[in-house]
Amino acid sequence: PDFPGMSNAENCRDWDTGFPIKTDAIREKDETYWKTYRGTPKAFVSLAAGQTMWTNRFGDLTALRFSAATNVVESKLREQLNPATVGLSFTDVRGEAIAASTQGQDFGQLFIGFSFFLIVSALMLMTLLFRFSLEQRSGEMGILLALGFAPRHVRALLLCEGAVLALLGGVVGIVGGMGYARAMLYGLSTLWRSAVGTSNLIYESQPATLIIGGFSSVMLACFTIFLSVRREAKRPVRALLQESNGSEFETASMICGKGRRAFWIGWASFLPAVGLTGYGLFHREVVMPGLFFGAAVLLLTAGIAWVTWLLHRAAATIDATDLTLVRLGLQNLTRRMGRSRAIIILLASGSFLIASIGIFRLDATTDQHMRNSGTGGFAFVGESALPIIQDLNTPAGREFYNIDAKVVTNSAVLSLRLREGDDASCLNLNRAQKPRLLGVNPASLAERKAFTFAAIETKSIEQPWLLLNQKLENDEIPAIADANSIQWALGKKLGDTFPYIDEHGRTRQIRLVGAVANSILQGSLLVSEENFIRLFPSESGYRFFLVDAAFVVGSTPSNEISKHLTRALQDHGLELTPSVTRLNALNAVQNTYLNTFQILGGLGLLLGSLGLGLVVLRNVLERRNELGLLQAIGVNRRRVLTLVIGEHGLLLSIGLLLGIASACIAVLPAALAPGAPLPLGSLMLTLLGVGLFGGLATYTASLYALRGRLIDALRGE
């Protein structure tokens, strides 16, 4: 048959077939035969011999010849012809689209989990405010009890009042939540656009969701109010009528009993935290951030419990013979132990959330030249619109595409076969039903030791990339993917299989045998080139490329190679992107979610600082007569102000230290990773921001509460 670029050539050396030909092997008699007979075969061999010599991935026959075109042959062909045999298959596009959207990753639970500290902070602040109100009405409660009202009736009265306020707050919260959701979507559509790619985000609220959220918040608030009312109603009538704090009527044995309980709660939380941390450090080859985060939460709980124990111990060991201003300030904290503990919990939780999340922010520029980094040490990643058949690393291939060897002397191109499919990266908000497939030579990546594996199925193998060459049971095809793609985009885990339809319409099972940690390969499944050809024999050439270039430490690679290759292969639609740019675009998704979570932590810290200011204000207003007495016996106003700021500044410091210390455990997986930055910047920023804001709240509340003449408080003015 006529072959373009060959049939019209006058001599064999002028053949232009699109694939390499060893023209030096053409002899003179071959030229003579070509001029005389052109494409006439020189010999005929048997069908079996031809199939043995020339079978390839496209099959072992090029034509079928029938002795006679009869109706019988036509009918038999129509009966046996399967569209799948010629690559024709039918896809339920609507069904796949519905499955992709309904099975997408639900980040609602993730937001609820990270909002836990904010919810706790809000409830504790509400508890403080409600208790302040109850303390002001303690005389009223005492009168009701003295007149014969049962404690349960008094509790019901106060609970109903609080429930009405909680209901009103729930309504306001629903409106505020809708506004917050709209603000988040607006941020994702503008400021954080890189996290959602080209997806168009539309706000949609469902009445059931709003009702459930509002009802849950009201019930939590009512339960918190119930606990406060129950505790207050248990106080003696005499104490309520005198409007005295309940702690004044606690005996030393009661205080010590509570302290011992907090002490053992601390040990019950600390020991599991140590166990989980040790287990995680011993199995460092498996990335387990959730385990370390859980250990950090337990450590935070232990720290709060032990601080509570120390406060109870300090309250039970009052020595009036050795009372200084410092000891007096410490004793003042123990008088309102519930307030002090609440402030510590608020500040510790907020600082823990901000510091523990900040370290997981990703930046591909720090170690982009390293083979074990997310770029794999490759300078560029590219994709072409049309397949490239020639090997771009050989002189013949470079000459074919007119590539200047001098420009690409210190570079190499790793070519991969590509089968189009769903994007299985974090940029796709839907669940990938048929992910994009890449066919690679595993030995090429194994020689380079490119990328870092988060986990592999077979621990004994030295180079994980060679897992792609193994033969699995049930004719399963081994595949490797990015860990984020496996978990979030596919909803799978290591060792899982999922169906994949090949070129002939047959369903094949692909098994995940390895997970690469945070790489530019995110969005695709990698199989061996051999298995790729088995699945899709008609996908000729290469369309996905990883370009090696000479890196200079401390500087970015030159763009000359990228420009030259793009210009030389412009007819094939080659587009090259710096690997660090590609990885940062993928990292932007995680960094954006971290930003949103840190906003939640910041709101928690805002509530903590506000609570600290309210506690300072309340404590000082309650103690104006005591502070006036100090001033009357010779303590000047400046030292009184220092006393107030110092004792509440201690609460601020304890809360920050507990949160930061616990966050250090949560960030261990990231801090111990090769080339990972230390969390010092995040920790210092947290300390500075919270310290300044909390200190400002404390100072402002102290000045406001200490305004006027303190001595006048001794006269009841």
XYZ file of C-alpha atoms in Angstrom:
717
model
C 0.000 0.000 0.000
C 1.020 3.596 -0.511
C 2.832 5.046 2.507
C 3.107 8.844 2.889
C 6.656 10.121 2.617
C 7.896 6.791 1.261
C 6.020 5.721 -1.839
C 7.042 8.779 -3.894
C 10.709 8.807 -2.834
C 13.206 8.269 -5.657
C 15.661 6.415 -3.444
C 15.567 4.694 -0.095
C 17.631 7.359 1.656
C 14.914 9.920 0.943
C 12.266 8.031 2.898
C 10.476 10.306 5.378
C 8.344 7.902 7.401
C 8.217 9.659 10.767
C 10.230 6.974 12.541
C 13.982 6.268 12.506
C 15.465 4.189 9.684
C 19.047 2.878 9.571
C 19.881 4.226 6.148
C 23.484 3.005 6.388
C 22.150 -0.565 6.217
C 20.653 0.053 2.750
C 22.734 -1.645 0.091
C 23.150 -0.787 -3.577
C 21.043 -3.751 -4.705
C 18.306 -2.543 -2.347
C 18.313 0.816 -4.148
C 18.112 -0.978 -7.489
C 15.195 -3.109 -6.301
C 13.373 -0.005 -5.045
C 13.765 1.827 -8.333
C 12.502 -1.215 -10.261
C 9.751 -2.696 -8.069
C 9.032 -0.019 -5.435
C 6.982 -1.575 -2.590
C 6.553 -5.027 -4.123
C 7.362 -7.682 -1.469
C 10.644 -9.499 -1.901
C 9.327 -12.678 -0.327
C 6.193 -14.306 1.047
C 6.249 -16.148 4.372
C 3.638 -18.124 6.223
C 1.115 -16.388 8.459
C 2.590 -18.072 11.558
C 6.097 -16.884 10.665
C 4.852 -13.342 10.093
C 3.003 -13.304 13.417
C 6.117 -14.550 15.179
C 8.354 -11.892 13.670
C 6.084 -8.858 13.608
C 3.480 -9.146 16.384
C 3.250 -5.925 18.389
C 0.978 -4.223 20.885
C -1.542 -3.397 18.148
C -2.143 -7.063 17.330
C -0.860 -9.792 15.021
C -2.998 -9.195 11.899
C -3.209 -6.225 9.559
C -5.963 -7.451 7.227
C -8.559 -10.168 6.702
C -9.337 -11.600 3.249
C -12.387 -13.674 2.425
C -12.640 -15.886 -0.603
C -16.115 -14.574 -1.392
C -18.203 -11.739 0.012
C -21.319 -13.774 0.740
C -24.329 -12.914 2.836
C -23.297 -15.591 5.287
C -20.011 -13.832 6.016
C -21.794 -10.506 6.470
C -24.392 -11.922 8.863
C -21.748 -13.736 10.900
C -19.693 -10.561 11.186
C -22.706 -8.597 12.399
C -23.418 -11.257 15.011
C -19.865 -11.437 16.329
C -18.724 -7.843 15.951
C -18.225 -6.161 19.342
C -17.800 -2.359 19.396
C -15.327 -2.726 22.261
C -12.904 -4.600 20.006
C -12.350 -1.439 17.980
C -12.139 0.811 21.021
C -15.783 1.894 21.012
C -17.333 1.949 24.476
C -20.296 3.678 26.074
C -20.072 5.689 29.263
C -22.872 6.802 31.561
C -21.663 10.401 31.722
C -24.573 11.604 33.839
C -24.181 8.729 36.301
C -20.443 9.357 36.643
C -21.025 13.088 37.166
C -23.598 12.415 39.899
C -21.300 9.873 41.572
C -18.358 12.280 41.403
C -20.293 15.098 43.037
C -22.110 13.031 45.686
C -18.954 11.150 46.670
C -16.820 14.288 46.902
C -14.847 14.893 50.061
C -17.066 16.318 52.787
C -14.990 18.898 54.628
C -17.842 19.649 57.013
C -16.653 17.062 59.526
C -13.109 18.407 59.227
C -14.301 21.932 59.975
C -16.363 20.688 62.901
C -13.311 18.883 64.275
C -11.111 21.952 64.076
C -13.973 24.106 65.354
C -14.138 21.976 68.488
C -11.785 24.278 70.374
C -13.747 27.310 69.222
C -17.003 25.703 70.393
C -15.457 24.860 73.760
C -14.097 28.397 74.072
C -17.509 29.901 73.337
C -19.221 27.636 75.863
C -16.660 28.438 78.551
C -16.959 32.164 77.915
C -20.722 31.831 78.107
C -20.323 29.924 81.376
C -18.205 32.730 82.808
C -20.706 35.396 81.833
C -23.679 33.406 83.114
C -21.949 32.721 86.408
C -21.205 36.414 86.763
C -24.939 37.006 86.368
C -25.774 34.291 88.902
C -23.313 35.724 91.412
C -24.994 39.111 91.132
C -28.360 37.445 91.774
C -27.195 35.143 94.549
C -29.145 37.195 97.107
C -32.326 36.723 95.083
C -31.718 32.966 94.937
C -31.092 32.898 98.685
C -34.379 34.700 99.413
C -36.350 32.290 97.219
C -34.805 29.292 98.966
C -35.347 30.864 102.402
C -39.046 31.435 101.602
C -39.522 27.733 100.948
C -39.052 27.350 97.230
C -37.521 23.980 96.376
C -34.046 24.069 94.807
C -35.400 22.422 91.683
C -37.905 25.238 91.222
C -35.165 27.839 91.535
C -33.022 25.909 89.056
C -35.964 25.631 86.645
C -36.602 29.386 86.856
C -33.003 30.296 86.099
C -32.706 27.594 83.448
C -35.775 28.909 81.627
C -34.311 32.408 81.632
C -31.037 31.089 80.259
C -32.825 28.929 77.669
C -34.654 31.964 76.286
C -31.346 33.790 75.919
C -29.771 30.683 74.352
C -32.639 30.455 71.872
C -32.196 34.087 70.884
C -28.459 33.514 70.591
C -29.105 30.430 68.446
C -31.159 32.486 66.001
C -28.438 35.119 65.838
C -25.878 32.321 65.429
C -27.735 30.844 62.456
C -27.707 34.205 60.700
C -24.069 34.718 61.639
C -23.177 31.225 60.413
C -24.792 31.913 57.051
C -22.823 35.129 56.811
C -19.606 33.362 57.785
C -20.204 30.684 55.126
C -20.797 33.332 52.487
C -17.628 35.133 53.544
C -15.623 31.892 53.275
C -17.004 31.200 49.792
C -16.214 34.759 48.758
C -12.660 34.291 50.008
C -12.342 31.016 48.079
C -13.595 32.751 44.958
C -11.221 35.724 45.247
C -8.368 35.747 47.731
C -7.974 31.944 47.887
C -8.933 31.227 44.289
C -5.939 28.934 43.800
C -7.451 26.406 46.215
C -10.468 25.615 44.037
C -9.011 26.076 40.557
C -11.717 26.794 38.019
C -14.592 25.491 40.151
C -17.483 27.893 40.534
C -18.655 28.008 44.152
C -22.298 28.817 44.880
C -23.772 29.280 48.332
C -26.685 26.976 49.067
C -28.305 26.507 52.459
C -30.696 23.753 53.461
C -33.321 24.345 56.151
C -32.589 20.974 57.757
C -28.910 21.850 58.183
C -29.703 25.242 59.688
C -32.250 23.737 62.064
C -29.877 20.981 63.192
C -27.045 23.456 63.732
C -29.222 25.912 65.616
C -30.860 23.216 67.728
C -27.477 21.665 68.610
C -26.022 24.988 69.687
C -29.072 25.828 71.818
C -28.999 22.413 73.499
C -25.280 22.728 74.247
C -25.837 26.193 75.688
C -28.766 24.965 77.813
C -26.733 22.050 79.124
C -23.894 24.399 80.055
C -26.353 26.755 81.770
C -27.886 23.802 83.616
C -24.499 22.806 85.036
C -23.850 26.374 86.205
C -27.301 26.730 87.789
C -27.050 23.338 89.454
C -23.700 24.208 90.996
C -24.889 27.608 92.201
C -28.130 26.243 93.699
C -26.166 23.780 95.846
C -24.579 26.587 97.856
C -25.885 27.186 101.393
C -28.662 29.753 101.800
C -26.449 31.778 104.170
C -23.760 32.036 101.500
C -26.283 33.127 98.893
C -27.772 35.800 101.160
C -24.313 37.110 101.982
C -23.491 37.135 98.234
C -20.239 35.342 99.011
C -18.279 33.137 96.708
C -18.837 29.435 97.180
C -15.151 28.678 97.468
C -15.058 30.404 100.842
C -17.217 27.622 102.262
C -15.094 24.786 100.918
C -13.118 22.951 103.556
C -9.479 22.028 103.147
C -10.446 18.387 102.668
C -12.811 19.312 99.819
C -10.105 21.368 98.136
C -7.530 18.580 98.507
C -10.037 16.035 97.192
C -10.591 18.023 94.014
C -6.848 18.488 93.655
C -6.167 14.770 93.925
C -8.834 14.034 91.310
C -7.245 16.527 88.902
C -3.817 15.034 89.639
C -4.891 11.532 88.590
C -6.768 12.842 85.574
C -3.491 14.419 84.491
C -1.635 11.111 84.755
C -4.470 9.273 82.968
C -4.038 11.660 80.021
C -0.262 11.984 80.115
C 0.608 8.266 79.970
C -1.443 7.540 76.801
C 0.042 10.684 75.223
C 3.560 9.377 75.871
C 2.580 5.952 74.516
C 1.095 7.337 71.318
C 4.083 9.620 70.754
C 6.542 6.774 71.279
C 4.624 4.520 68.914
C 4.562 7.218 66.259
C 8.290 7.895 66.571
C 9.086 4.177 66.424
C 7.041 3.790 63.223
C 8.233 6.917 61.478
C 8.191 5.229 58.058
C 4.398 5.553 58.142
C 3.057 9.101 58.236
C 0.512 9.314 61.096
C -0.271 13.000 61.779
C -3.618 12.091 63.357
C -1.879 9.975 65.997
C 0.449 12.813 67.010
C -2.443 15.284 67.031
C -4.368 12.983 69.369
C -1.317 12.647 71.617
C -1.015 16.445 71.701
C -4.658 16.831 72.748
C -4.099 14.316 75.574
C -0.976 16.200 76.643
C -2.936 19.458 76.650
C -5.583 17.810 78.834
C -2.891 16.537 81.223
C -1.315 19.982 81.477
C -4.632 21.641 82.302
C -5.388 18.967 84.911
C -2.005 19.393 86.602
C -2.310 23.173 86.634
C -5.693 22.711 88.310
C -4.042 20.418 90.850
C -1.369 23.028 91.571
C -4.010 25.727 92.059
C -5.922 23.519 94.522
C -2.712 22.720 96.345
C -1.805 26.403 96.588
C -5.297 27.168 97.921
C -4.984 24.523 100.637
C -1.590 25.742 101.891
C -2.212 29.330 102.948
C 0.445 30.647 105.341
C -0.592 34.052 106.680
C 2.738 34.503 108.500
C 4.683 34.700 105.240
C 2.329 36.658 102.995
C 3.939 38.802 100.305
C 2.374 40.595 97.361
C 3.443 37.745 95.053
C 1.873 35.097 97.302
C -1.168 37.297 97.721
C -1.585 37.455 93.935
C -1.314 33.672 93.690
C -3.899 33.225 96.429
C -6.244 35.570 94.607
C -6.133 33.260 91.572
C -7.095 30.271 93.714
C -10.094 32.112 95.218
C -11.804 32.128 91.829
C -10.422 28.813 90.658
C -13.169 28.153 88.107
C -12.479 31.457 86.409
C -8.739 30.903 86.400
C -9.079 27.402 84.967
C -11.495 28.578 82.265
C -9.097 31.312 81.108
C -6.192 28.855 80.974
C -8.252 26.421 78.895
C -9.390 29.159 76.499
C -5.895 30.505 75.857
C -4.219 27.091 75.749
C -6.730 25.716 73.240
C -6.482 28.695 70.910
C -2.688 28.875 70.934
C -2.487 25.089 70.474
C -4.703 25.195 67.403
C -2.836 28.059 65.735
C 0.667 26.742 66.477
C -0.090 23.114 65.587
C -1.676 23.982 62.250
C 0.849 26.602 61.138
C 3.719 24.101 60.830
C 1.861 22.078 58.205
C 1.983 24.940 55.730
C 3.740 23.694 52.606
C 6.374 25.494 50.534
C 7.962 23.747 47.564
C 10.787 26.277 47.130
C 12.815 25.162 50.163
C 14.209 21.897 48.739
C 13.111 21.880 45.114
C 16.449 20.533 43.872
C 16.358 17.464 46.132
C 15.420 14.086 44.673
C 13.398 13.217 47.771
C 11.350 16.415 47.553
C 7.923 16.858 46.033
C 9.463 17.869 42.699
C 11.528 14.687 42.529
C 14.481 16.857 41.569
C 12.903 17.599 38.176
C 13.057 21.167 36.943
C 9.998 21.118 34.694
C 6.845 19.116 34.199
C 5.116 19.212 30.841
C 2.349 17.855 28.695
C 1.846 17.840 24.930
C -1.341 17.910 22.883
C -0.007 15.390 20.355
C 2.123 12.314 21.129
C 5.895 12.539 20.711
C 7.309 9.306 19.340
C 11.035 10.015 19.255
C 13.313 9.650 22.281
C 14.300 13.202 23.206
C 17.437 11.973 24.996
C 19.070 10.490 21.866
C 20.904 12.433 19.152
C 18.526 11.035 16.525
C 15.458 12.158 18.467
C 16.850 15.636 19.071
C 17.843 15.967 15.447
C 14.380 14.849 14.330
C 12.727 17.675 16.298
C 15.506 20.164 15.575
C 16.595 20.413 19.220
C 19.957 22.069 19.767
C 22.111 19.554 21.655
C 24.207 22.360 23.174
C 21.186 23.881 24.904
C 20.037 20.597 26.428
C 23.481 19.171 27.185
C 22.945 19.005 30.949
C 19.343 17.933 30.789
C 17.362 14.737 30.370
C 13.711 14.091 29.613
C 11.728 11.328 31.274
C 8.835 10.559 28.912
C 5.593 9.018 30.152
C 2.584 7.695 28.286
C -0.700 9.412 29.070
C -4.306 8.277 29.104
C -6.709 11.117 29.690
C -9.077 10.865 32.636
C -10.383 12.661 35.704
C -8.037 14.923 37.603
C -7.411 13.117 40.909
C -5.674 16.038 42.586
C -6.832 18.364 45.353
C -7.787 20.883 42.664
C -10.760 18.679 41.768
C -13.487 19.065 44.392
C -15.342 15.995 43.058
C -14.470 12.326 43.498
C -12.409 11.078 40.541
C -14.267 8.186 38.886
C -11.722 7.358 36.189
C -8.399 8.972 37.122
C -5.769 9.927 34.600
C -3.243 7.161 33.902
C 0.508 7.551 33.310
C 2.761 4.825 31.947
C 6.369 5.082 33.134
C 9.548 3.071 33.005
C 9.951 2.207 36.724
C 13.720 1.726 36.355
C 14.148 5.373 35.308
C 12.587 6.671 38.516
C 14.276 3.978 40.607
C 17.720 4.991 39.324
C 17.037 8.590 40.227
C 15.484 7.614 43.607
C 12.961 10.302 42.836
C 10.326 11.422 45.330
C 9.636 10.225 48.869
C 7.191 7.441 49.593
C 4.681 8.016 52.385
C 3.844 4.299 52.480
C 4.373 1.119 50.446
C 2.546 -2.176 50.506
C 5.657 -4.372 50.418
C 8.207 -3.342 53.051
C 11.009 -5.662 51.926
C 11.669 -4.057 48.552
C 14.586 -1.623 48.432
C 13.308 0.648 45.665
C 9.518 1.152 45.786
C 9.233 2.153 42.126
C 10.068 -1.430 41.122
C 6.769 -2.506 42.686
C 5.204 -1.499 39.369
C 6.953 -4.459 37.689
C 5.542 -7.126 39.982
C 2.983 -9.684 38.843
C -0.061 -9.692 41.087
C -2.735 -12.295 41.620
C -5.964 -12.204 39.600
C -4.121 -10.257 36.921
C -4.319 -7.071 39.010
C -2.227 -4.141 37.803
C 0.030 -2.438 40.392
C -0.154 1.341 40.560
C 1.450 4.150 42.549
C -0.167 7.513 43.256
C 0.285 10.577 45.388
C -0.844 10.031 48.990
C -3.194 13.040 48.847
C -4.789 11.727 45.651
C -5.348 8.318 47.215
C -6.918 9.640 50.401
C -8.908 12.664 49.249
C -9.524 12.441 45.496
C -10.038 8.661 45.259
C -11.253 7.901 48.767
C -9.011 4.822 48.898
C -6.157 3.500 50.981
C -3.035 1.479 50.246
C -3.845 -2.043 49.105
C -7.295 -1.146 47.751
C -8.325 -1.976 44.206
C -10.745 -0.242 41.901
C -12.041 -1.069 38.422
C -10.601 0.515 35.306
C -11.994 -0.085 31.813
C -9.322 -0.742 29.202
C -9.356 0.070 25.516
C -11.339 -3.060 24.628
C -14.080 -2.397 27.143
C -12.862 -4.990 29.621
C -12.855 -4.150 33.329
C -9.411 -4.522 34.869
C -8.531 -4.185 38.556
C -5.838 -1.657 39.527
C -4.207 -2.139 42.927
C -2.569 0.668 44.894
C 0.843 -0.577 46.042
C 2.588 2.694 46.921
C 1.849 6.262 47.980
C 4.164 9.182 47.153
C 4.288 12.018 49.670
C 3.124 15.437 48.405
C 4.467 15.482 44.863
C 3.916 16.918 41.391
C 2.499 13.500 40.440
C -0.693 14.376 42.285
C -3.726 13.869 40.096
C -2.593 10.727 38.228
C -2.062 7.007 38.671
C 1.309 5.625 37.615
C 1.610 2.130 36.140
C 4.483 0.496 34.325
C 4.770 1.266 30.632
C 4.338 -2.423 29.882
C 0.997 -2.592 31.682
C -0.060 0.711 30.135
C 0.459 -0.746 26.648
C -1.563 -3.807 27.631
C -4.449 -1.599 28.682
C -4.306 0.936 25.834
C -2.294 -0.388 22.871
C -3.476 2.370 20.527
C -2.107 5.165 22.739
C 1.087 5.733 20.803
C 3.960 7.955 21.830
C 4.477 10.054 24.941
C 2.551 13.090 26.135
C 3.720 13.651 29.730
C 7.289 14.734 30.495
C 9.526 15.304 33.497
C 12.571 17.360 32.575
C 15.853 17.107 34.445
C 18.023 20.225 34.339
C 21.198 21.365 36.052
C 20.183 22.910 39.367
C 22.282 25.584 40.989
C 21.897 25.567 44.750
C 20.386 28.821 45.936
C 19.039 29.886 42.558
C 16.267 28.908 40.166
C 17.026 26.813 37.073
C 17.432 28.634 33.785
C 14.367 28.886 31.573
C 16.424 28.518 28.410
C 15.841 24.764 28.269
C 12.101 25.229 28.715
C 11.911 27.912 26.023
C 13.979 25.888 23.564
C 12.024 22.653 24.028
C 8.701 24.465 23.835
C 9.738 26.217 20.633
C 11.119 23.044 19.037
C 7.992 21.015 19.862
C 5.429 23.726 19.300
C 3.736 21.685 16.560
C 3.014 19.034 19.191
C 1.588 21.570 21.650
C 4.209 21.041 24.367
C 3.748 23.165 27.477
C 6.353 23.072 30.245
C 5.798 24.384 33.759
C 8.444 24.739 36.481
C 7.958 21.874 38.898
C 8.084 24.181 41.901
C 5.259 26.258 40.396
C 3.164 23.161 39.832
C 3.774 21.881 43.363
C 3.024 25.251 44.960
C -0.259 25.351 43.032
C -1.177 21.976 44.532
C 0.046 23.045 47.977
C -2.167 26.121 47.798
C -5.170 23.890 48.475
C -3.803 22.605 51.782
C -2.455 26.021 52.748
C -5.867 27.573 52.150
C -7.611 25.104 54.413
C -4.936 25.734 57.020
C -5.685 29.452 56.749
C -9.349 28.817 57.415
C -8.550 26.583 60.381
C -6.190 29.172 61.800
C -8.969 31.728 61.516
C -11.040 29.442 63.731
C -8.123 29.233 66.175
C -7.787 32.992 66.071
C -11.449 33.371 66.952
C -10.861 31.007 69.880
C -7.947 33.132 71.048
C -10.068 36.247 70.630
C -12.678 34.703 72.916
C -9.938 33.694 75.356
C -8.487 37.183 75.460
C -11.957 38.664 75.831
C -12.649 36.230 78.662
C -9.383 37.187 80.305
C -10.351 40.853 80.182
C -13.781 40.095 81.646
C -12.265 38.017 84.443
C -9.802 40.796 85.274
C -12.606 43.336 85.287
C -14.877 41.182 87.438
C -12.175 40.172 89.909
C -10.934 43.693 90.441
C -14.442 45.127 90.828
C -15.196 42.464 93.453
C -11.944 43.256 95.291
C -11.971 47.038 95.190
C -12.388 47.188 98.956
C -9.469 44.790 99.447
C -7.292 46.752 97.042
C -8.396 49.930 98.795
C -7.237 48.418 102.086
C -3.826 47.683 100.550
C -3.582 51.279 99.419
C -4.673 52.441 102.880
C -1.868 50.530 104.609
C 0.773 52.045 102.344
C 0.849 50.094 99.078
C 0.921 52.682 96.319
C -1.372 52.602 93.314
C 1.346 51.518 90.900
C 2.132 48.398 92.959
C -1.573 47.566 93.197
C -1.823 47.800 89.408
C 1.297 45.623 89.083
C -0.257 43.068 91.444
C -3.447 42.826 89.396
C -1.662 42.659 86.040
C 0.908 40.180 87.364
C -1.560 37.648 88.755
C -3.661 37.640 85.564
C -0.580 37.775 83.363
C 0.384 34.484 85.025
C -2.836 32.954 83.678
C -1.955 34.267 80.231
C 1.561 32.794 80.388
C 0.393 29.409 81.653
C -2.242 29.137 78.898
C 0.279 30.025 76.187
C 2.944 27.645 77.476
C 0.495 24.737 77.694
C -0.771 25.364 74.165
C 2.698 25.755 72.665
C 4.120 22.706 74.481
C 1.251 20.529 73.266
C 1.581 21.899 69.738
C 5.215 20.761 69.665
C 3.974 17.160 69.858
C 1.387 17.701 67.131
C 3.980 19.050 64.690
C 6.545 16.279 65.218
C 5.778 14.471 61.909
C 6.412 17.667 59.940
C 9.351 18.832 62.061
C 11.188 15.482 61.803
C 10.656 15.118 58.055
C 13.809 15.577 55.891
C 14.298 19.220 55.079
C 11.260 20.307 57.073
C 11.432 23.799 58.584
C 11.284 24.083 62.360
C 8.051 25.527 63.755
C 9.850 28.394 65.473
C 8.286 31.055 63.296
C 4.749 29.868 63.941
C 5.381 29.452 67.661
C 6.978 32.878 68.069
C 4.211 34.529 66.069
C 1.608 32.879 68.282
C 3.393 33.908 71.463
C 3.837 37.478 70.274
C 0.302 37.975 68.952
C -1.531 36.358 71.839
C 0.805 37.890 74.402
C 0.264 41.391 73.065
C -3.504 41.039 72.678
C -3.985 39.286 76.021
C -1.681 41.740 77.770
C -3.550 44.669 76.237
C -6.887 43.219 77.388
C -5.524 42.681 80.892
C -4.015 46.156 81.130
C -7.124 47.886 79.769
C -9.481 46.013 82.113
C -7.209 46.699 85.091
C -7.071 50.430 84.394
C -10.844 50.596 83.992
C -11.537 48.646 87.194
C -8.984 50.630 89.243
C -10.262 54.029 88.142
C -11.158 56.541 90.855
C -10.146 56.424 94.545
C -9.799 52.860 95.832
C -9.913 54.060 99.438
C -13.507 55.187 98.866
C -14.419 51.508 98.405
C -13.712 50.983 102.120
C -16.604 53.344 102.873
C -18.907 51.386 100.548
C -18.962 54.206 97.967
